[in-house]
C-alpha positions as a printed NumPy array, in Angstrom:
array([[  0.   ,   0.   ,   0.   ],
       [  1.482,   3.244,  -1.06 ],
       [  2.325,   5.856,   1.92 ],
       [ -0.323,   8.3  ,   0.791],
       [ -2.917,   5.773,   1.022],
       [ -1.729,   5.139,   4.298],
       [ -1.957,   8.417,   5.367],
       [ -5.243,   8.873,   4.068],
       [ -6.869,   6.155,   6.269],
       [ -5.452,   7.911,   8.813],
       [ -6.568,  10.814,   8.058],
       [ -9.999,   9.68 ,   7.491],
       [ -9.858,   7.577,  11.1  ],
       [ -8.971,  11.216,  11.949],
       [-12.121,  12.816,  10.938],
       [-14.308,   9.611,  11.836],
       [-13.399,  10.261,  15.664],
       [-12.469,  13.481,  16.607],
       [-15.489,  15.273,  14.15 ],
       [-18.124,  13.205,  16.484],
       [-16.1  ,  14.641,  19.593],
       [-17.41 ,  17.983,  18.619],
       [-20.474,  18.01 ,  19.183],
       [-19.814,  17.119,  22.983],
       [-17.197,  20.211,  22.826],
       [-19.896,  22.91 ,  21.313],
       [-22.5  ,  21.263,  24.283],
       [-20.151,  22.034,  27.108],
       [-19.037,  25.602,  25.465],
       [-22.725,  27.04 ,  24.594],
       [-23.632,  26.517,  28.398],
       [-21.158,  29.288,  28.578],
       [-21.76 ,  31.639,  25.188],
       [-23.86 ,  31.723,  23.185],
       [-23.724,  28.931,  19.991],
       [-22.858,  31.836,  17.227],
       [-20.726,  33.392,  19.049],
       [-18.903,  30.47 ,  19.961],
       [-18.754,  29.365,  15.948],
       [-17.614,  32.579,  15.188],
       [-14.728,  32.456,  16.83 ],
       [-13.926,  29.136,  16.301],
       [-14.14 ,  29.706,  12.413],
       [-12.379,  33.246,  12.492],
       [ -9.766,  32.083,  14.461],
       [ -8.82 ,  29.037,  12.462],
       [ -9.246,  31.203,   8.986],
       [ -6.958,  33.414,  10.33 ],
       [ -4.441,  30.81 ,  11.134],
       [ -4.843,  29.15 ,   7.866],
       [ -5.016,  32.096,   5.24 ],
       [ -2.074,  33.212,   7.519],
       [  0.074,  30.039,   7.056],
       [ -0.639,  30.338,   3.569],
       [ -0.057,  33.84 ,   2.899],
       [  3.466,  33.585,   4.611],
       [  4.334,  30.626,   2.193],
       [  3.869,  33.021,  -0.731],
       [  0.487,  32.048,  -1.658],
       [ -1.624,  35.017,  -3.765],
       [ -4.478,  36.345,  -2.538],
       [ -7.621,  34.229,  -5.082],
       [ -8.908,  36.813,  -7.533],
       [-12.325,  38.071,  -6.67 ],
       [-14.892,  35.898,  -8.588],
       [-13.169,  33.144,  -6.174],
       [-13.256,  34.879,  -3.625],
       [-17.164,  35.918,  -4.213],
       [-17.451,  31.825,  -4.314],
       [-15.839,  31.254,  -1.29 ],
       [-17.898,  33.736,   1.003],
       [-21.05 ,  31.743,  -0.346],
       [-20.084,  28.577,   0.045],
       [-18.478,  29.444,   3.717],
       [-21.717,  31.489,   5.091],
       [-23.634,  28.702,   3.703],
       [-21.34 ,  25.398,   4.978],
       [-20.086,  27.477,   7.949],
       [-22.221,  30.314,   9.143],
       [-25.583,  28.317,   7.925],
       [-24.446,  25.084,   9.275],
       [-22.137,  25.533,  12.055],
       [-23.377,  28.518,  13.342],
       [-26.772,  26.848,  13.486],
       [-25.794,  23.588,  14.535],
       [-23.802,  24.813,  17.55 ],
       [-26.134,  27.267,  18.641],
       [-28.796,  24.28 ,  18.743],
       [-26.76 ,  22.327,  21.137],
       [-27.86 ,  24.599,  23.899],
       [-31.556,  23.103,  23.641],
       [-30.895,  19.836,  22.283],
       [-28.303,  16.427,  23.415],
       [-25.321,  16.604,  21.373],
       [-25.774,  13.152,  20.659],
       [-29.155,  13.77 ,  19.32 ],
       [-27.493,  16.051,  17.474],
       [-25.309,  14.474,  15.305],
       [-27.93 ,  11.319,  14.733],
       [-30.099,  14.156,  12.573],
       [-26.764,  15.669,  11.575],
       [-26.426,  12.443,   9.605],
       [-28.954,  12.735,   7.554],
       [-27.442,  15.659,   5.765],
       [-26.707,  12.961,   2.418],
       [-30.343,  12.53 ,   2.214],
       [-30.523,  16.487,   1.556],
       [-27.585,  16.155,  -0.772],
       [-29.34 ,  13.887,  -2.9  ],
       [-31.878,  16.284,  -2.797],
       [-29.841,  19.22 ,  -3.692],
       [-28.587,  17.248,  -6.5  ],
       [-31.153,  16.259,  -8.014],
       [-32.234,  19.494,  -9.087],
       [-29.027,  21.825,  -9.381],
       [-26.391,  19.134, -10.688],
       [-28.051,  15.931, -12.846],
       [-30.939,  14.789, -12.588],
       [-30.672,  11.631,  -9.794],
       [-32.536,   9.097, -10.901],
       [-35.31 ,   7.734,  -8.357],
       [-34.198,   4.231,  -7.816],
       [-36.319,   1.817,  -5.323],
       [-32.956,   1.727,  -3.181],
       [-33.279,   5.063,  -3.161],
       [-36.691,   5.554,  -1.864],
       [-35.942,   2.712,   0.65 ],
       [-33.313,   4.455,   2.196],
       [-35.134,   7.866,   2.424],
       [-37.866,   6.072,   4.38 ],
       [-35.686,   3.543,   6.253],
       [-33.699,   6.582,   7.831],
       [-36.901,   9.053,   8.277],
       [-38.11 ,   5.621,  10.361],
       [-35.174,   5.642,  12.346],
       [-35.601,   9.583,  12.838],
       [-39.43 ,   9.168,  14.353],
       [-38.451,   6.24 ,  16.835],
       [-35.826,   8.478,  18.165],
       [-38.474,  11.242,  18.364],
       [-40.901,   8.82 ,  19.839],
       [-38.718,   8.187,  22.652],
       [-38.533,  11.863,  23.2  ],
       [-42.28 ,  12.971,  22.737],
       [-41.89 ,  15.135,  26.341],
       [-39.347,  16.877,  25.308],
       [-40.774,  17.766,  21.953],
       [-43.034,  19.725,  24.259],
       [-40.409,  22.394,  25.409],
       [-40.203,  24.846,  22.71 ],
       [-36.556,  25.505,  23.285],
       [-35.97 ,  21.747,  22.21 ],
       [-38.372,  21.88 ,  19.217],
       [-36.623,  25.472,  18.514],
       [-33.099,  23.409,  18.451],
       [-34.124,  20.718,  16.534],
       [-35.289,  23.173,  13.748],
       [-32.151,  24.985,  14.133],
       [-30.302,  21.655,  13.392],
       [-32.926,  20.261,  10.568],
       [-31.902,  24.   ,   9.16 ],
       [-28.268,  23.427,   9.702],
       [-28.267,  19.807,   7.425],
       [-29.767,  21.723,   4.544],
       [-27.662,  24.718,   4.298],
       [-24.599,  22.479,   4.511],
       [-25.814,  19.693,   1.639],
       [-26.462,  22.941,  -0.508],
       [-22.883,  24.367,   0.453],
       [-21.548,  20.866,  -0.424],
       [-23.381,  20.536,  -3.953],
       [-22.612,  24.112,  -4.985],
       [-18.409,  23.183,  -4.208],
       [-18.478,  19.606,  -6.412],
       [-20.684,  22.373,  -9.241],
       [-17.975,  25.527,  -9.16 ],
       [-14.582,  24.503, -10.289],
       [-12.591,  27.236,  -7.702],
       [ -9.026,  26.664,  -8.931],
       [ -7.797,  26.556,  -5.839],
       [ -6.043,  24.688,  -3.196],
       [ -8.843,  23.09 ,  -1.171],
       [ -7.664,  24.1  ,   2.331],
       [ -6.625,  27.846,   1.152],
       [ -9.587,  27.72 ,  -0.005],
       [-11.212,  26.363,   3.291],
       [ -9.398,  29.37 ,   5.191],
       [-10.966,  31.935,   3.71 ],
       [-14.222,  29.651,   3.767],
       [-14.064,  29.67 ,   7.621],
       [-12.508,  33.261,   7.725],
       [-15.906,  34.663,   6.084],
       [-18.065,  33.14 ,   8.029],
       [-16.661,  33.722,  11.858],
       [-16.579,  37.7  ,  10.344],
       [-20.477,  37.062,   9.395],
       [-21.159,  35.12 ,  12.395],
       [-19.351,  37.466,  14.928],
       [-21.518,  40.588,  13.219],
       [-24.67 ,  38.871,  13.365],
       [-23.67 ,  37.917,  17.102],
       [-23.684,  41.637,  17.358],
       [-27.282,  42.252,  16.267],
       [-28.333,  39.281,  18.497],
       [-26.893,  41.526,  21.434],
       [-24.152,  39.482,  22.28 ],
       [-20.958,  41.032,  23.375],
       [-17.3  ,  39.286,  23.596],
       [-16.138,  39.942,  26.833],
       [-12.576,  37.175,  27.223],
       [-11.973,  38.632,  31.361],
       [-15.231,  36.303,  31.894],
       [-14.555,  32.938,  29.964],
       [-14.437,  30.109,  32.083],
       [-11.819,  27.213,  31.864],
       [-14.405,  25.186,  30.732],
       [-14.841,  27.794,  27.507],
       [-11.3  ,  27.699,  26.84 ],
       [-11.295,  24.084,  26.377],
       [-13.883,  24.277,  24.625],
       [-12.965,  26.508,  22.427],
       [ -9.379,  26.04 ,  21.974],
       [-10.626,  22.148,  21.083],
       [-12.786,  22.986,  18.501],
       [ -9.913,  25.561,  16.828],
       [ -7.606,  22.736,  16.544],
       [ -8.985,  19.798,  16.61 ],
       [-12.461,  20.283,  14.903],
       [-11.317,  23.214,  12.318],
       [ -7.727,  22.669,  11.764],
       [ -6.859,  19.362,  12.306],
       [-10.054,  17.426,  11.461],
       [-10.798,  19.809,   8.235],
       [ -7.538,  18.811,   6.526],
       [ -7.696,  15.446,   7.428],
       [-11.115,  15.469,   5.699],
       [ -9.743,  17.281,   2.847],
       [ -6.576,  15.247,   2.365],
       [ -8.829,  11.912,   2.656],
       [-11.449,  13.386,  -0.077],
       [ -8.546,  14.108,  -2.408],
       [ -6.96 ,  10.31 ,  -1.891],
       [ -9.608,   7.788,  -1.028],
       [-13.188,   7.772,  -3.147],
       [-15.955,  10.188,  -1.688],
       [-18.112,   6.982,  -0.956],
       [-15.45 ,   5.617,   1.066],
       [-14.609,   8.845,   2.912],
       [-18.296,   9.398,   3.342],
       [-18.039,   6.319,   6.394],
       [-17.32 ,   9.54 ,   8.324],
       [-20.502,   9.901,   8.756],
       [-21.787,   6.802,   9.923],
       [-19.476,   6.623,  12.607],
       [-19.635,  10.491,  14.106],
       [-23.573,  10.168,  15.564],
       [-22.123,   6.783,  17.666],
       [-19.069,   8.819,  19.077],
       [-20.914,  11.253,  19.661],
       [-23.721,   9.702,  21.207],
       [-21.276,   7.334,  23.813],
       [-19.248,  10.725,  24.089],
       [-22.846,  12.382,  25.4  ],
       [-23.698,   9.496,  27.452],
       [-20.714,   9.227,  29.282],
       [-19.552,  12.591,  30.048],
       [-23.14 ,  14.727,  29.983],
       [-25.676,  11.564,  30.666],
       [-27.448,  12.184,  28.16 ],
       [-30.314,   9.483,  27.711],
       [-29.512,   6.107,  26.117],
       [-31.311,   3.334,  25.949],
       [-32.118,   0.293,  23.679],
       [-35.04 ,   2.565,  21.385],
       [-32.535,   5.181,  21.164],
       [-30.041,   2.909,  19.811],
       [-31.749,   0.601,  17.477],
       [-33.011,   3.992,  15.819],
       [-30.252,   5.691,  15.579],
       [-28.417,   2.192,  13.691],
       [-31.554,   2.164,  11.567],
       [-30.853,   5.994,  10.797],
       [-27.647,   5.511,   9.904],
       [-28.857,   2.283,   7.925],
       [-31.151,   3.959,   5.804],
       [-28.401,   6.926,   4.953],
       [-25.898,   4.558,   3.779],
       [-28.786,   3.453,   1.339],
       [-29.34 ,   6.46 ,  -0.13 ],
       [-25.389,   7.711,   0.068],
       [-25.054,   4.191,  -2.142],
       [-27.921,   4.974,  -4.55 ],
       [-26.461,   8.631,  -5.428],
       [-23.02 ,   7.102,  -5.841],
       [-24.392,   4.43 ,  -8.149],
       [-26.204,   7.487, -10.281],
       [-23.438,   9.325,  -9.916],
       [-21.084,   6.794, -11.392],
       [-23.661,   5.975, -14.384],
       [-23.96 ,   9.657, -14.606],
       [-20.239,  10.096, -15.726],
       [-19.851,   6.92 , -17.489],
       [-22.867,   7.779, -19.874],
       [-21.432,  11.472, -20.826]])
């Protein structure tokens, strides 16, 4: 096995693990500041690092119908979907979370089907869609009283909301060729958004104020600078550009159960035998409809 290949397993063991642990980081930090906030600078300060370390190695600024691209695809991937997703760990588990943050290929398919080819509606396809909306309403069913607060319905739409800005962020990358290298371009991604995020922050009335962060904060977000921006996003990136997207994509089948062990253990967040069988049957019915799209996709570019 060649080195590189190597490396990208690694890489994508990487993003398997530590992108679930996440979730249990922005849960501990947003009991502290609020979720945008909190994304903000977690995306401002790791664009700054990483335009930074690329601007120092002689790098050129992208000219600026790149750079138009990347504020629109990092507001939408970033802003849109971390912003939201973080902020809706104040009302909602973390592992609950990431179980509907795995649906997001079901919304890609979606996405695709009507701004890239035209996906064509297979039976596996269908299966899958209702397989994993199954798994999503046992879940629910197990947490009917809660769907009474309206802070925990208000999360879960802020997370639903989250899953579709970031499958439209993701089909509108594979669409526009940048011409660019992908983590450059991932700098400035997250360095757009933590500006947007930090300014709408602002209008929400929240105000930085570092003399009062906690250590608990700090951890938090010093963890998700490095290890969920920096170090997870270019493992990601490195895996995507050495491994096929349908094996990279097992990142997503395995984040939800790290994170929901992660929020057991450490929060106590509620797990129990209903909880689990749905969330497998969740995850099941993705990995149908991630393999149907794949199988389009691949008769997609075979046929042109």
């Amino acid at each position: 096995m060649k080195k590189s290949n190597i490396n990208a397993y690694v890489a994508l063991v990487i993003v398997s693990i530590f992108w679930g642990t996440t979730y249990l980081a922005s849960r501990i930090g947003v009991q502290h500041m609020h979720g945008m906030l909190l994304a903000a600078l977690r995306q401002g300060t790791a664009g700054v690092l990483l335009v930074g370390f690329f601007l120092l190695r002689g790098y050129k600024l992208p000219k600026l119908p790149v750079l138009s691209r990347l504020f629109v695809i990092g507001v939408l991937m970033l802003c849109g979907s971390n912003g939201l997703m973080t902020w809706a760990m104040k009302y909602i588990p973390s592992g609950m979370g990431a179980i509907i943050a795995a649906t997001v290929p079901i919304w890609i398919t979606i996405f695709s089907y009507f701004l890239v080819q035209r996906t064509r509606i297979t039976a596996q396809l269908i299966l899958g869609m209702v397989i994993g909306l199954a798994g999503i309403g046992g879940i629910f069913y197990d947490h009917i009283k809660e769907l009474m607060d309206p802070q925990y319905r208000f999360g879960v739409m802020l997370i639903t909301s989250a899953c579709v800005f970031w499958a439209l962020g993701s089909v509108l990358t594979a669409k526009w060729a940048l011409g660019v290298n992908y983590l450059y371009g991932a700098g400035f991604q997250m360095l757009f958004s933590g500006v947007v995020m930090f300014f709408i922050s602002l209008l929400m009335g929240e105000h930085l104020n570092v003399t009062s962060f906690t250590g608990e904060l700090w951890g938090s977000l010093l963890y998700l600078i490095f290890v969920g921006s920096l170090l997870s996003y270019s493992a990601y990136v490195f895996a995507l550009n050495n491994l096929p997207p349908s094996l990279v994509s097992i990142y997503a089948y395995v984040n939800p159960v790290v994170a929901v062990i992660l929020g057991w253990l450490v929060l106590s967040e509620k797990l129990n035998w209903m909880i689990g069988v749905s969330c497998l049957v969740t995850l099941l019915g993705v990995y149908l409809v991630n393999n149907a799209f794949n199988k389009n996709k691949k008769s997609y570019e075979r046929s042109k």
